[in-house]
Amino acid sequence: MKEKFNKLSQKKAFWPVVIFLVILLFNGVVSGGDFFKLSIVDGHLYGRVIDIFRNGSKLMILAAGMTMVLATGGTDISVGSVMAISGAIACSIVNGNILPGLNGNVVVAIILAILAGITCGFWNGILVAKIKIQPIVATMILLVAGRGIAQLVTQGKIITITSDAYYFINGGYILGLPFPLFIVIFLAGVLILFVGRTSFGLFLESVGCNPKASKFAGIQVDKMLLVIYTISGGFAAVAGLIESAGIKGADCNNAGLNIELDAILAVAIGGTNLMGGRFSIPASLAGALIVQSITTTVLAQGVPAAYIRVLKAVLIIVICLSQSKEFKEMLTSHKAAKKRKAVGE
Amino acid sequence: MANDNQLLKARNISKSFGKAVIALDNVQFDLNRGEIHALLGENGAGKSTLIKVLTGVEERDSGTVFLNGKEIRPKSTQDAQNEGIATVYQEVNLCPNLSVAENIYIGREPRNKFGKIDWKKINADAEELLKRFDLHINVTKNLDNYSVAVQQMIAIARACDIDAKVLILDEPTSSLSTVEVEKLFGIMRRLRKEGMGILFVTHFLDQVYEVTDRITVYRNGGYVGTYQTAELPRVELVAKMIGKDYASLNESVVAGQLGEEKAAGGEELIELCGVSSPGTIQDFNVKVRKGEVLGLSGLLGSGRSETARVLFGVDSVGKGEMKLKKEKVHFKSPLDAIRSGIAFCPENRKTEGIIGDLTIRENIVLALQSKRGMFQKISKKEAERLADEYIEKLEIKTPDAGQLIKNLSGGNQQKVILARWLATDPEFLMLDEPTRGIDIGTKAELQKIVIDLAKQGMAVLFISSEIDEMLRCCKRMIVLRDMRQVGELKGKEISEEAIMNIMAGGEK
């Protein structure tokens, strides 16, 4: 039993999952059990916990893509803007504003929106891998320009749509569970399988640790970067679809605003070193759930929303401290000093 | 030499990093007014450490430094500058996004009576100063508008303007073209005439003989000697740098060489035909045969690592062609080379070899995995088998294959990198300084492994700064100097004396 626990606790996802469960438990106790209440309406599950999963789905998808970007030692701060582009394209097509010949075909709209995201990611990848621009600067281009592109698509308006098929992306249910959850399971599942069954994961960790030595070992570092940024862009587009389906329209100014920071935070909570190297996608997913559950907790306790930021700040400080070698040394040397004192040396 | 002419006198300087690394062991250095003094030595000789001590980047553990008869102990480069020691590094240490004039006067801007910076004066003075160096450029433009060579000149101009008495030039010529080097030498000679003392570090022996008055040689952190440049033949200089007494060389016997002439046979595996690579090697003709260990000899920067990089597809072939088994090949990346059966342990183990945060097992399978392709994943079982096999075969000292490679000693790390390449089953193995920083026992093991591999039919290219080791391992040796191929030695011809003669630029 103990051995099993030890083995489990060595997994990267272990502590994030535990923290997530603790947050849920805390909510449950404070709310006197209301928090865990699930109700079934029309065969659909409702409840706060379900909300966390549904609302956290965008962040989980972004975090999955972001994990790989951060594992290379890079970053992608354009994901929020790519979400806006994807939402704008999909809604404009469904609405008939652009490409009216498609008659608002939802499937084509979705495909084109995702292709747009992939293109954005590919652009980022080219800038980082081939032109060797620092990732934060390279992706800043789309962070800034992306919302402009989205507004060009929507001609500067907030687009609202009426399409039950499109709403389904966010509000739909399968087997009583919200549809976004299935998107997460599918995308993250494919990614985890890809990373685990091929040697992509090994190559990625190698590149993140030492890109130069990786190149000498025959890894095609540039191609890897290109693929990873492209995936991140594609995933961001899917998150953008969920977002726009949720608000039933495209709001280029607010869709995915600042969400790139939450995504990075989620990955950091999952324990992936932001300087590159070892990574874990499941841990990042748990990290995303933690970020989301904090937001939900604050709202559920009736605390002003402004506190969400304070809480996140505290969380970031804790993560930074836990990753800081100097801080750990300070703690241990302090402890050692105390011990020495106690012994009377 | 008259003592009142002495500018800088450093005695009994020692400096160690941690307990294990002794960078300088009781060395000395003298510099006179109006002198250009070369400080020479191979990697790890202690040149940079001495410069760091003199310029206040590092504090000396013991010893004394006198400048103009007064003892100094600079705590920072600023300190050293105030004392009159200015330094120009290999990489320009200026601010690329400031103007040329700002760079020259940063930290000591002339001000007008209201306390405001007097820009007119700064720009005029900067222009005037640079004119003395034959540089007629727009000083209000940002520094990064100009080539590295010009930036280097500006750095020197700045150094001279700070009333420097001692100017330290740490490999200033490595990024300059011939014309630019000439210009720099002109400036150095003028400064010498003005009474400045110049400490000059370079890897190019031609330059040493062209411009310096005296030479001081360090080796492995120790002081070897100081000599008049004109009185020290090149061969002796090289011998002193490498650590062989010239007189004793004639008697040296080459152990592995005796009686084994036939080893030079074997089929040709890989060939460079008139290959030049932009900015590095010029017109190389190298053939490596199966079952032989070919040595590449030369001082640092002579083109030995560069040759390996071209063969491995890291640097591109500019002119000429490369042939593998008589067929023309063109490697776009290391992966192409690996797929063709080539392996390369690069010189810089830490930055180009190991993946520090991965385990020994992962480090070993990495190259094989890239050779097979991403989708043919090596199973956990196979990886374990491979790792355990090589840990045993190469006697890698570790509790198990799951340890992080960064926790191993240098010698064991090198063995893991070698295992990584042997796992790919290469036909051609290149080793660049495989035994640097490794204890003697492991060194001997590695040398034996190399010789055994060749006996089994592998073609090996061996690069090392240690001539002893080259003699032990190589049956044939190509000697390089200043990015050119200057000689080839076979079998009995190979001796330390012969190698050094060619390395130093004497007759073949």
mmCIF file of C-alpha atoms in Angstrom, chain B residues 109-246:
data_model
loop_
_atom_site.group_PDB
_atom_site.id
_atom_site.type_symbol
_atom_site.label_atom_id
_atom_site.label_comp_id
_atom_site.label_asym_id
_atom_site.label_seq_id
_atom_site.Cartn_x
_atom_site.Cartn_y
_atom_site.Cartn_z
ATOM 1 C CA GLU B 109 29.928 62.301 -19.520
ATOM 2 C CA PRO B 110 31.235 65.872 -19.645
ATOM 3 C CA ARG B 111 28.664 68.299 -18.237
ATOM 4 C CA ASN B 112 28.049 71.993 -18.752
ATOM 5 C CA LYS B 113 27.710 74.498 -15.941
ATOM 6 C CA PHE B 114 24.039 73.667 -15.379
ATOM 7 C CA GLY B 115 24.924 70.046 -14.769
ATOM 8 C CA LYS B 116 23.411 68.910 -18.029
ATOM 9 C CA ILE B 117 25.234 66.532 -20.308
ATOM 10 C CA ASP B 118 27.127 68.430 -22.956
ATOM 11 C CA TRP B 119 26.156 66.468 -26.050
ATOM 12 C CA LYS B 120 27.959 68.746 -28.456
ATOM 13 C CA LYS B 121 31.196 68.198 -26.626
ATOM 14 C CA ILE B 122 30.655 64.454 -26.366
ATOM 15 C CA ASN B 123 30.068 64.081 -30.065
ATOM 16 C CA ALA B 124 32.928 66.377 -31.047
ATOM 17 C CA ASP B 125 35.354 64.688 -28.675
ATOM 18 C CA ALA B 126 34.301 61.224 -29.796
ATOM 19 C CA GLU B 127 34.833 62.147 -33.419
ATOM 20 C CA GLU B 128 38.232 63.597 -32.615
ATOM 21 C CA LEU B 129 39.242 60.510 -30.663
ATOM 22 C CA LEU B 130 38.211 58.085 -33.369
ATOM 23 C CA LYS B 131 40.045 60.109 -36.003
ATOM 24 C CA ARG B 132 43.248 59.239 -34.189
ATOM 25 C CA PHE B 133 42.342 55.621 -34.920
ATOM 26 C CA ASP B 134 41.631 56.302 -38.570
ATOM 27 C CA LEU B 135 37.935 55.779 -38.000
ATOM 28 C CA HIS B 136 35.777 58.324 -39.752
ATOM 29 C CA ILE B 137 32.267 57.350 -38.784
ATOM 30 C CA ASN B 138 29.098 59.047 -37.655
ATOM 31 C CA VAL B 139 29.403 58.946 -33.869
ATOM 32 C CA THR B 140 25.740 59.782 -33.280
ATOM 33 C CA LYS B 141 24.598 56.534 -34.874
ATOM 34 C CA ASN B 142 23.926 53.491 -32.734
ATOM 35 C CA LEU B 143 26.824 51.164 -32.181
ATOM 36 C CA ASP B 144 25.136 48.166 -33.777
ATOM 37 C CA ASN B 145 25.186 49.933 -37.137
ATOM 38 C CA TYR B 146 28.849 49.079 -37.378
ATOM 39 C CA SER B 147 30.701 45.842 -37.941
ATOM 40 C CA VAL B 148 32.223 43.885 -35.083
ATOM 41 C CA ALA B 149 35.633 45.081 -36.225
ATOM 42 C CA VAL B 150 34.665 48.726 -35.932
ATOM 43 C CA GLN B 151 33.024 48.034 -32.594
ATOM 44 C CA GLN B 152 36.248 46.439 -31.468
ATOM 45 C CA MET B 153 38.144 49.583 -32.480
ATOM 46 C CA ILE B 154 35.658 51.742 -30.632
ATOM 47 C CA ALA B 155 36.117 49.602 -27.550
ATOM 48 C CA ILE B 156 39.865 50.092 -27.815
ATOM 49 C CA ALA B 157 39.470 53.819 -28.392
ATOM 50 C CA ARG B 158 37.316 54.037 -25.301
ATOM 51 C CA ALA B 159 39.874 52.086 -23.331
ATOM 52 C CA CYS B 160 42.693 54.377 -24.447
ATOM 53 C CA ASP B 161 40.768 57.511 -23.665
ATOM 54 C CA ILE B 162 40.348 56.482 -20.043
ATOM 55 C CA ASP B 163 44.004 57.341 -19.508
ATOM 56 C CA ALA B 164 44.817 53.693 -19.512
ATOM 57 C CA LYS B 165 48.380 52.725 -18.771
ATOM 58 C CA VAL B 166 47.784 49.051 -19.325
ATOM 59 C CA LEU B 167 45.639 47.771 -22.153
ATOM 60 C CA ILE B 168 44.529 44.162 -22.106
ATOM 61 C CA LEU B 169 43.383 42.685 -25.404
ATOM 62 C CA ASP B 170 41.769 39.289 -24.938
ATOM 63 C CA GLU B 171 41.655 37.622 -28.341
ATOM 64 C CA PRO B 172 40.559 40.783 -30.114
ATOM 65 C CA THR B 173 41.394 39.407 -33.552
ATOM 66 C CA SER B 174 39.316 36.248 -33.601
ATOM 67 C CA SER B 175 36.423 37.949 -35.391
ATOM 68 C CA LEU B 176 38.440 40.298 -37.581
ATOM 69 C CA SER B 177 39.490 39.988 -41.207
ATOM 70 C CA THR B 178 43.120 40.282 -42.289
ATOM 71 C CA VAL B 179 42.805 43.938 -43.244
ATOM 72 C CA GLU B 180 41.121 44.756 -39.979
ATOM 73 C CA VAL B 181 43.788 42.906 -38.062
ATOM 74 C CA GLU B 182 46.442 44.983 -39.826
ATOM 75 C CA LYS B 183 44.632 48.126 -38.807
ATOM 76 C CA LEU B 184 44.428 46.949 -35.233
ATOM 77 C CA PHE B 185 48.146 46.193 -35.220
ATOM 78 C CA GLY B 186 48.843 49.700 -36.517
ATOM 79 C CA ILE B 187 46.953 51.104 -33.570
ATOM 80 C CA MET B 188 48.701 48.780 -31.144
ATOM 81 C CA ARG B 189 52.103 49.888 -32.429
ATOM 82 C CA ARG B 190 51.159 53.532 -32.081
ATOM 83 C CA LEU B 191 49.986 52.999 -28.516
ATOM 84 C CA ARG B 192 53.221 51.214 -27.778
ATOM 85 C CA LYS B 193 55.156 54.225 -29.028
ATOM 86 C CA GLU B 194 53.070 56.399 -26.714
ATOM 87 C CA GLY B 195 54.328 54.333 -23.810
ATOM 88 C CA MET B 196 51.385 52.098 -23.121
ATOM 89 C CA GLY B 197 51.844 48.525 -22.011
ATOM 90 C CA ILE B 198 49.724 46.045 -23.924
ATOM 91 C CA LEU B 199 48.885 42.514 -22.833
ATOM 92 C CA PHE B 200 47.849 40.606 -25.932
ATOM 93 C CA VAL B 201 46.135 37.231 -25.923
ATOM 94 C CA THR B 202 45.702 35.389 -29.195
ATOM 95 C CA HIS B 203 45.659 31.903 -30.635
ATOM 96 C CA PHE B 204 47.332 32.912 -33.881
ATOM 97 C CA LEU B 205 51.080 32.384 -33.741
ATOM 98 C CA ASP B 206 51.679 34.462 -36.872
ATOM 99 C CA GLN B 207 50.236 37.440 -35.086
ATOM 100 C CA VAL B 208 52.389 36.836 -32.056
ATOM 101 C CA TYR B 209 55.526 37.027 -34.140
ATOM 102 C CA GLU B 210 54.318 39.987 -36.107
ATOM 103 C CA VAL B 211 53.502 42.355 -33.327
ATOM 104 C CA THR B 212 54.770 41.329 -29.902
ATOM 105 C CA ASP B 213 58.022 42.086 -28.080
ATOM 106 C CA ARG B 214 57.911 39.433 -25.399
ATOM 107 C CA ILE B 215 56.018 36.232 -24.772
ATOM 108 C CA THR B 216 54.898 34.686 -21.517
ATOM 109 C CA VAL B 217 53.662 31.104 -21.595
ATOM 110 C CA TYR B 218 51.347 29.461 -19.077
ATOM 111 C CA ARG B 219 50.419 25.830 -18.986
ATOM 112 C CA ASN B 220 47.756 24.143 -16.825
ATOM 113 C CA GLY B 221 47.600 27.120 -14.491
ATOM 114 C CA GLY B 222 51.360 27.270 -14.019
ATOM 115 C CA TYR B 223 54.025 29.696 -15.186
ATOM 116 C CA VAL B 224 56.344 28.298 -17.863
ATOM 117 C CA GLY B 225 58.495 31.275 -18.711
ATOM 118 C CA THR B 226 58.916 34.672 -20.313
ATOM 119 C CA TYR B 227 60.913 35.075 -23.505
ATOM 120 C CA GLN B 228 61.989 37.690 -26.037
ATOM 121 C CA THR B 229 59.832 37.041 -29.084
ATOM 122 C CA ALA B 230 62.726 37.465 -31.464
ATOM 123 C CA GLU B 231 64.819 34.911 -29.619
ATOM 124 C CA LEU B 232 62.227 32.158 -29.308
ATOM 125 C CA PRO B 233 61.832 29.884 -32.344
ATOM 126 C CA ARG B 234 58.286 28.865 -33.107
ATOM 127 C CA VAL B 235 58.867 25.193 -32.533
ATOM 128 C CA GLU B 236 60.138 25.890 -29.072
ATOM 129 C CA LEU B 237 57.169 28.107 -28.376
ATOM 130 C CA VAL B 238 54.760 25.375 -29.388
ATOM 131 C CA ALA B 239 56.718 22.877 -27.317
ATOM 132 C CA LYS B 240 56.440 25.132 -24.287
ATOM 133 C CA MET B 241 52.727 25.618 -24.797
ATOM 134 C CA ILE B 242 52.094 21.923 -25.123
ATOM 135 C CA GLY B 243 54.499 20.960 -22.414
ATOM 136 C CA LYS B 244 57.329 19.092 -24.069
ATOM 137 C CA ASP B 245 60.939 19.886 -23.634
ATOM 138 C CA TYR B 246 62.205 20.387 -27.158
#
